[in-house]
Amino acid sequence: MADYLMALWLAGRSTLADAVAGMSRLHAPIRVGLAGLVVSGCFLEPNLGSGSTRTKMVLILLLTLNGLQATILSRRLAHQVSVRPPTKLLLWGAASGTISQVCWWGAIAIGFWNGQH
């Protein structure tokens, strides 16, 4: 959702202030979703010897670390709402969004694949 809000801003369909405000409201649900992913994974008795399970665990760790740094990025963007953010922040945001998408979809795909096999 945070990536979608930023895409709306990049497309000129919202202001940066609206996108940043929306992202700040999403931090709690994103953390709950991440916690749910971790807790549900623990109850599913993962095969820790499996390469795909270990890959999923690395993806979740990266997702968590990315979320922590995204909080810092969000604060910095909040100070730029009245002007165009520096390219450095925009690139940081693009990298953060890419990492987020790769980790979420990768973890979901591995979980689905493990459930089928």
Coordinates of N, CA and C in Angstrom, one line a residue:
M1 N 0.8 -1.2 0.0 CA 0.0 0.0 0.0 C 0.9 1.3 0.0
A2 N 1.9 1.2 0.8 CA 2.9 2.4 0.8 C 3.5 2.6 -0.5
D3 N 3.8 1.5 -1.2 CA 4.4 1.6 -2.6 C 3.3 2.3 -3.5
Y4 N 2.1 1.9 -3.4 CA 1.0 2.4 -4.2 C 0.8 3.9 -3.9
L5 N 0.9 4.3 -2.7 CA 0.8 5.8 -2.4 C 1.9 6.6 -3.0
M6 N 3.1 6.0 -3.0 CA 4.2 6.7 -3.6 C 4.1 6.7 -5.1
A7 N 3.5 5.7 -5.7 CA 3.3 5.6 -7.1 C 2.3 6.7 -7.6
L8 N 1.2 6.9 -6.7 CA 0.3 7.9 -7.0 C 0.9 9.3 -7.0
W9 N 1.8 9.5 -6.1 CA 2.5 10.8 -6.0 C 3.4 11.0 -7.3
L10 N 4.1 9.9 -7.6 CA 5.0 10.0 -8.8 C 4.2 10.2 -10.1
A11 N 3.0 9.7 -10.1 CA 2.1 9.9 -11.3 C 1.4 11.2 -11.3
G12 N 1.6 12.0 -10.2 CA 1.0 13.3 -10.1 C -0.4 13.3 -9.7
R13 N -0.9 12.2 -9.1 CA -2.3 12.0 -8.7 C -2.5 12.3 -7.3
S14 N -1.4 12.6 -6.5 CA -1.6 13.0 -5.1 C -0.4 13.9 -4.8
T15 N -0.5 14.5 -3.7 CA 0.6 15.3 -3.2 C 1.6 14.5 -2.4
L16 N 2.8 14.9 -2.3 CA 3.8 14.2 -1.4 C 3.3 14.2 0.0
A17 N 2.7 15.3 0.5 CA 2.2 15.3 1.8 C 1.2 14.3 2.1
D18 N 0.3 14.1 1.1 CA -0.8 13.0 1.2 C -0.1 11.6 1.2
A19 N 0.8 11.4 0.4 CA 1.5 10.1 0.3 C 2.2 9.8 1.6
V20 N 3.0 10.8 2.1 CA 3.7 10.6 3.4 C 2.8 10.4 4.5
A21 N 1.7 11.1 4.6 CA 0.7 11.0 5.7 C 0.1 9.6 5.6
G22 N -0.2 9.1 4.4 CA -0.8 7.8 4.2 C 0.2 6.7 4.7
M23 N 1.4 6.9 4.3 CA 2.4 5.9 4.7 C 2.6 5.9 6.2
S24 N 2.6 7.0 6.8 CA 2.8 7.0 8.3 C 1.6 6.3 9.0
R25 N 0.4 6.3 8.4 CA -0.7 5.6 9.0 C -0.6 4.1 8.8
L26 N 0.2 3.7 7.8 CA 0.3 2.3 7.5 C 1.4 1.5 8.3
H27 N 2.2 2.2 9.0 CA 3.3 1.6 9.8 C 2.7 0.5 10.7
A28 N 1.7 0.8 11.5 CA 1.1 -0.2 12.4 C 0.6 -1.4 11.7
P29 N -0.3 -1.3 10.7 CA -0.8 -2.5 10.0 C 0.3 -3.3 9.3
I30 N 1.3 -2.6 8.8 CA 2.4 -3.3 8.2 C 3.1 -4.2 9.2
R31 N 3.4 -3.6 10.4 CA 4.1 -4.3 11.5 C 3.2 -5.5 12.0
V32 N 1.9 -5.3 12.0 CA 1.0 -6.4 12.4 C 1.1 -7.5 11.4
G33 N 1.0 -7.2 10.1 CA 1.1 -8.2 9.1 C 2.4 -8.9 9.1
L34 N 3.5 -8.2 9.4 CA 4.8 -8.9 9.5 C 4.8 -9.8 10.7
A35 N 4.3 -9.4 11.8 CA 4.3 -10.2 13.0 C 3.4 -11.4 12.7
G36 N 2.3 -11.2 12.0 CA 1.4 -12.4 11.7 C 2.1 -13.4 10.8
L37 N 2.9 -12.9 9.9 CA 3.7 -13.8 9.0 C 4.7 -14.6 9.8
V38 N 5.4 -14.0 10.7 CA 6.4 -14.7 11.6 C 5.7 -15.7 12.5
V39 N 4.6 -15.2 13.2 CA 4.0 -16.1 14.1 C 3.3 -17.3 13.4
S40 N 2.6 -17.0 12.3 CA 2.0 -18.2 11.6 C 3.0 -19.1 11.1
G41 N 4.2 -18.6 10.7 CA 5.3 -19.5 10.2 C 5.8 -20.4 11.3
C42 N 5.9 -19.9 12.5 CA 6.3 -20.7 13.6 C 5.4 -21.8 13.9
F43 N 4.1 -21.5 13.9 CA 3.1 -22.6 14.2 C 2.9 -23.6 13.1
L44 N 3.4 -23.3 11.9 CA 3.3 -24.3 10.8 C 4.5 -25.3 10.8
E45 N 5.2 -25.3 11.9 CA 6.4 -26.2 12.0 C 7.2 -26.3 10.8
P46 N 8.0 -25.2 10.5 CA 8.8 -25.2 9.3 C 9.9 -26.2 9.4
N47 N 10.3 -26.7 8.2 CA 11.4 -27.6 8.1 C 12.7 -26.7 8.0
L48 N 13.4 -26.5 9.1 CA 14.5 -25.6 9.1 C 15.7 -26.2 8.3
G49 N 15.6 -27.4 7.9 CA 16.7 -28.0 7.0 C 16.4 -27.7 5.6
S50 N 15.3 -27.2 5.2 CA 14.9 -26.9 3.8 C 15.6 -25.6 3.4
G51 N 16.1 -25.6 2.2 CA 16.7 -24.4 1.6 C 15.7 -23.4 1.4
S52 N 14.5 -23.8 1.0 CA 13.5 -22.8 0.7 C 13.0 -22.1 2.0
T53 N 12.9 -22.9 3.0 CA 12.5 -22.3 4.3 C 13.5 -21.3 4.8
R54 N 14.8 -21.7 4.7 CA 15.8 -20.8 5.1 C 15.9 -19.5 4.3
T55 N 15.6 -19.7 3.0 CA 15.5 -18.5 2.1 C 14.3 -17.6 2.5
K56 N 13.2 -18.2 2.9 CA 12.1 -17.4 3.4 C 12.4 -16.7 4.6
M57 N 13.1 -17.3 5.5 CA 13.5 -16.7 6.8 C 14.5 -15.5 6.5
V58 N 15.3 -15.6 5.5 CA 16.2 -14.5 5.2 C 15.4 -13.4 4.6
L59 N 14.4 -13.7 3.7 CA 13.5 -12.7 3.2 C 12.8 -11.9 4.3
I60 N 12.3 -12.6 5.3 CA 11.6 -12.0 6.4 C 12.5 -11.1 7.2
L61 N 13.7 -11.6 7.4 CA 14.7 -10.7 8.1 C 15.0 -9.5 7.3
L62 N 15.2 -9.6 6.0 CA 15.5 -8.4 5.1 C 14.3 -7.5 5.2
L63 N 13.1 -8.1 5.1 CA 11.8 -7.3 5.2 C 11.8 -6.5 6.5
T64 N 12.1 -7.1 7.6 CA 12.1 -6.4 8.9 C 13.1 -5.3 8.9
L65 N 14.3 -5.5 8.5 CA 15.4 -4.5 8.4 C 15.0 -3.4 7.5
N66 N 14.4 -3.7 6.3 CA 13.9 -2.7 5.4 C 12.8 -1.9 6.0
G67 N 12.0 -2.5 6.8 CA 10.9 -1.7 7.4 C 11.4 -0.7 8.4
L68 N 12.5 -1.1 9.1 CA 13.1 -0.2 10.1 C 13.7 1.0 9.4
Q69 N 14.4 0.7 8.3 CA 15.0 1.9 7.6 C 14.0 2.7 6.9
A70 N 12.9 2.1 6.5 CA 11.8 2.8 5.9 C 11.1 3.8 6.8
T71 N 11.2 3.5 8.1 CA 10.6 4.5 9.1 C 11.5 5.8 9.1
I72 N 12.8 5.6 9.0 CA 13.7 6.7 8.9 C 13.5 7.5 7.6
L73 N 13.3 6.8 6.5 CA 13.1 7.4 5.2 C 11.8 8.2 5.3
S74 N 10.7 7.6 5.9 CA 9.4 8.3 6.0 C 9.6 9.6 6.7
R75 N 10.3 9.6 7.8 CA 10.6 10.8 8.6 C 11.3 11.9 7.7
R76 N 12.3 11.5 7.0 CA 13.0 12.4 6.2 C 12.1 13.0 5.0
L77 N 11.3 12.1 4.5 CA 10.4 12.6 3.4 C 9.3 13.6 4.0
A78 N 8.9 13.4 5.2 CA 8.0 14.2 5.9 C 8.5 15.7 6.0
H79 N 9.8 15.8 6.0 CA 10.4 17.2 6.1 C 10.5 17.8 4.7
Q80 N 10.2 17.0 3.6 CA 10.4 17.5 2.3 C 9.0 17.7 1.6
V81 N 7.9 17.7 2.3 CA 6.6 17.8 1.6 C 6.3 19.1 0.9
S82 N 7.0 20.1 1.3 CA 6.7 21.4 0.6 C 7.6 21.6 -0.6
V83 N 8.6 20.8 -0.8 CA 9.5 20.9 -1.9 C 9.8 19.5 -2.5
R84 N 10.3 19.5 -3.7 CA 10.6 18.2 -4.4 C 11.8 17.6 -3.6
P85 N 11.6 16.4 -3.2 CA 12.7 15.7 -2.4 C 13.9 15.5 -3.2
P86 N 15.1 15.5 -2.6 CA 16.3 15.3 -3.3 C 16.3 13.9 -4.0
T87 N 17.1 13.8 -5.1 CA 17.1 12.6 -5.8 C 17.6 11.4 -4.9
K88 N 18.5 11.7 -4.0 CA 19.0 10.7 -3.1 C 17.8 10.0 -2.3
L89 N 16.9 10.9 -1.8 CA 15.7 10.3 -1.1 C 14.8 9.5 -2.0
L90 N 14.6 10.0 -3.2 CA 13.8 9.3 -4.2 C 14.4 7.9 -4.6
L91 N 15.7 7.9 -4.7 CA 16.3 6.6 -5.0 C 16.3 5.7 -3.8
W92 N 16.4 6.2 -2.7 CA 16.3 5.5 -1.4 C 14.9 4.9 -1.3
G93 N 13.9 5.7 -1.6 CA 12.5 5.2 -1.6 C 12.3 4.1 -2.6
A94 N 12.8 4.3 -3.8 CA 12.6 3.3 -4.9 C 13.3 1.9 -4.5
A95 N 14.5 2.0 -3.9 CA 15.2 0.8 -3.5 C 14.4 0.2 -2.3
S96 N 13.9 1.0 -1.4 CA 13.1 0.4 -0.3 C 11.8 -0.3 -0.8
G97 N 11.2 0.4 -1.7 CA 9.9 -0.3 -2.3 C 10.2 -1.6 -3.0
T98 N 11.3 -1.6 -3.8 CA 11.7 -2.8 -4.5 C 12.0 -3.9 -3.5
I99 N 12.8 -3.6 -2.5 CA 13.2 -4.6 -1.5 C 11.9 -5.1 -0.8
S100 N 11.0 -4.2 -0.5 CA 9.8 -4.6 0.2 C 9.0 -5.6 -0.7
Q101 N 8.8 -5.3 -2.0 CA 8.0 -6.1 -2.9 C 8.7 -7.5 -3.1
V102 N 10.0 -7.5 -3.3 CA 10.7 -8.7 -3.5 C 10.5 -9.6 -2.3
C103 N 10.7 -9.1 -1.1 CA 10.7 -9.9 0.1 C 9.2 -10.4 0.4
W104 N 8.2 -9.5 0.3 CA 6.8 -9.9 0.6 C 6.4 -11.0 -0.4
W105 N 6.6 -10.8 -1.7 CA 6.1 -11.7 -2.7 C 7.0 -13.0 -2.7
G106 N 8.3 -12.8 -2.4 CA 9.1 -14.0 -2.3 C 8.7 -14.9 -1.2
A107 N 8.4 -14.3 0.0 CA 8.0 -15.1 1.2 C 6.7 -15.8 0.9
I108 N 5.7 -15.0 0.3 CA 4.4 -15.6 0.0 C 4.6 -16.8 -1.0
A109 N 5.4 -16.6 -2.1 CA 5.6 -17.6 -3.1 C 6.2 -18.9 -2.5
I110 N 7.2 -18.7 -1.6 CA 7.8 -19.8 -1.0 C 6.9 -20.5 0.0
G111 N 6.1 -19.8 0.7 CA 5.1 -20.4 1.6 C 4.0 -21.2 0.8
F112 N 3.6 -20.6 -0.3 CA 2.6 -21.3 -1.2 C 3.2 -22.6 -1.7
W113 N 4.5 -22.5 -2.2 CA 5.2 -23.6 -2.8 C 5.4 -24.7 -1.8
N114 N 5.8 -24.3 -0.6 CA 6.0 -25.3 0.5 C 4.7 -26.0 0.9
G115 N 3.6 -25.2 0.9 CA 2.3 -25.8 1.2 C 1.8 -26.8 0.2
Q116 N 2.3 -26.7 -1.0 CA 1.9 -27.6 -2.1 C 2.7 -28.8 -2.2
H117 N 3.9 -28.7 -1.6 CA 4.9 -29.9 -1.8 C 5.2 -30.4 -0.4

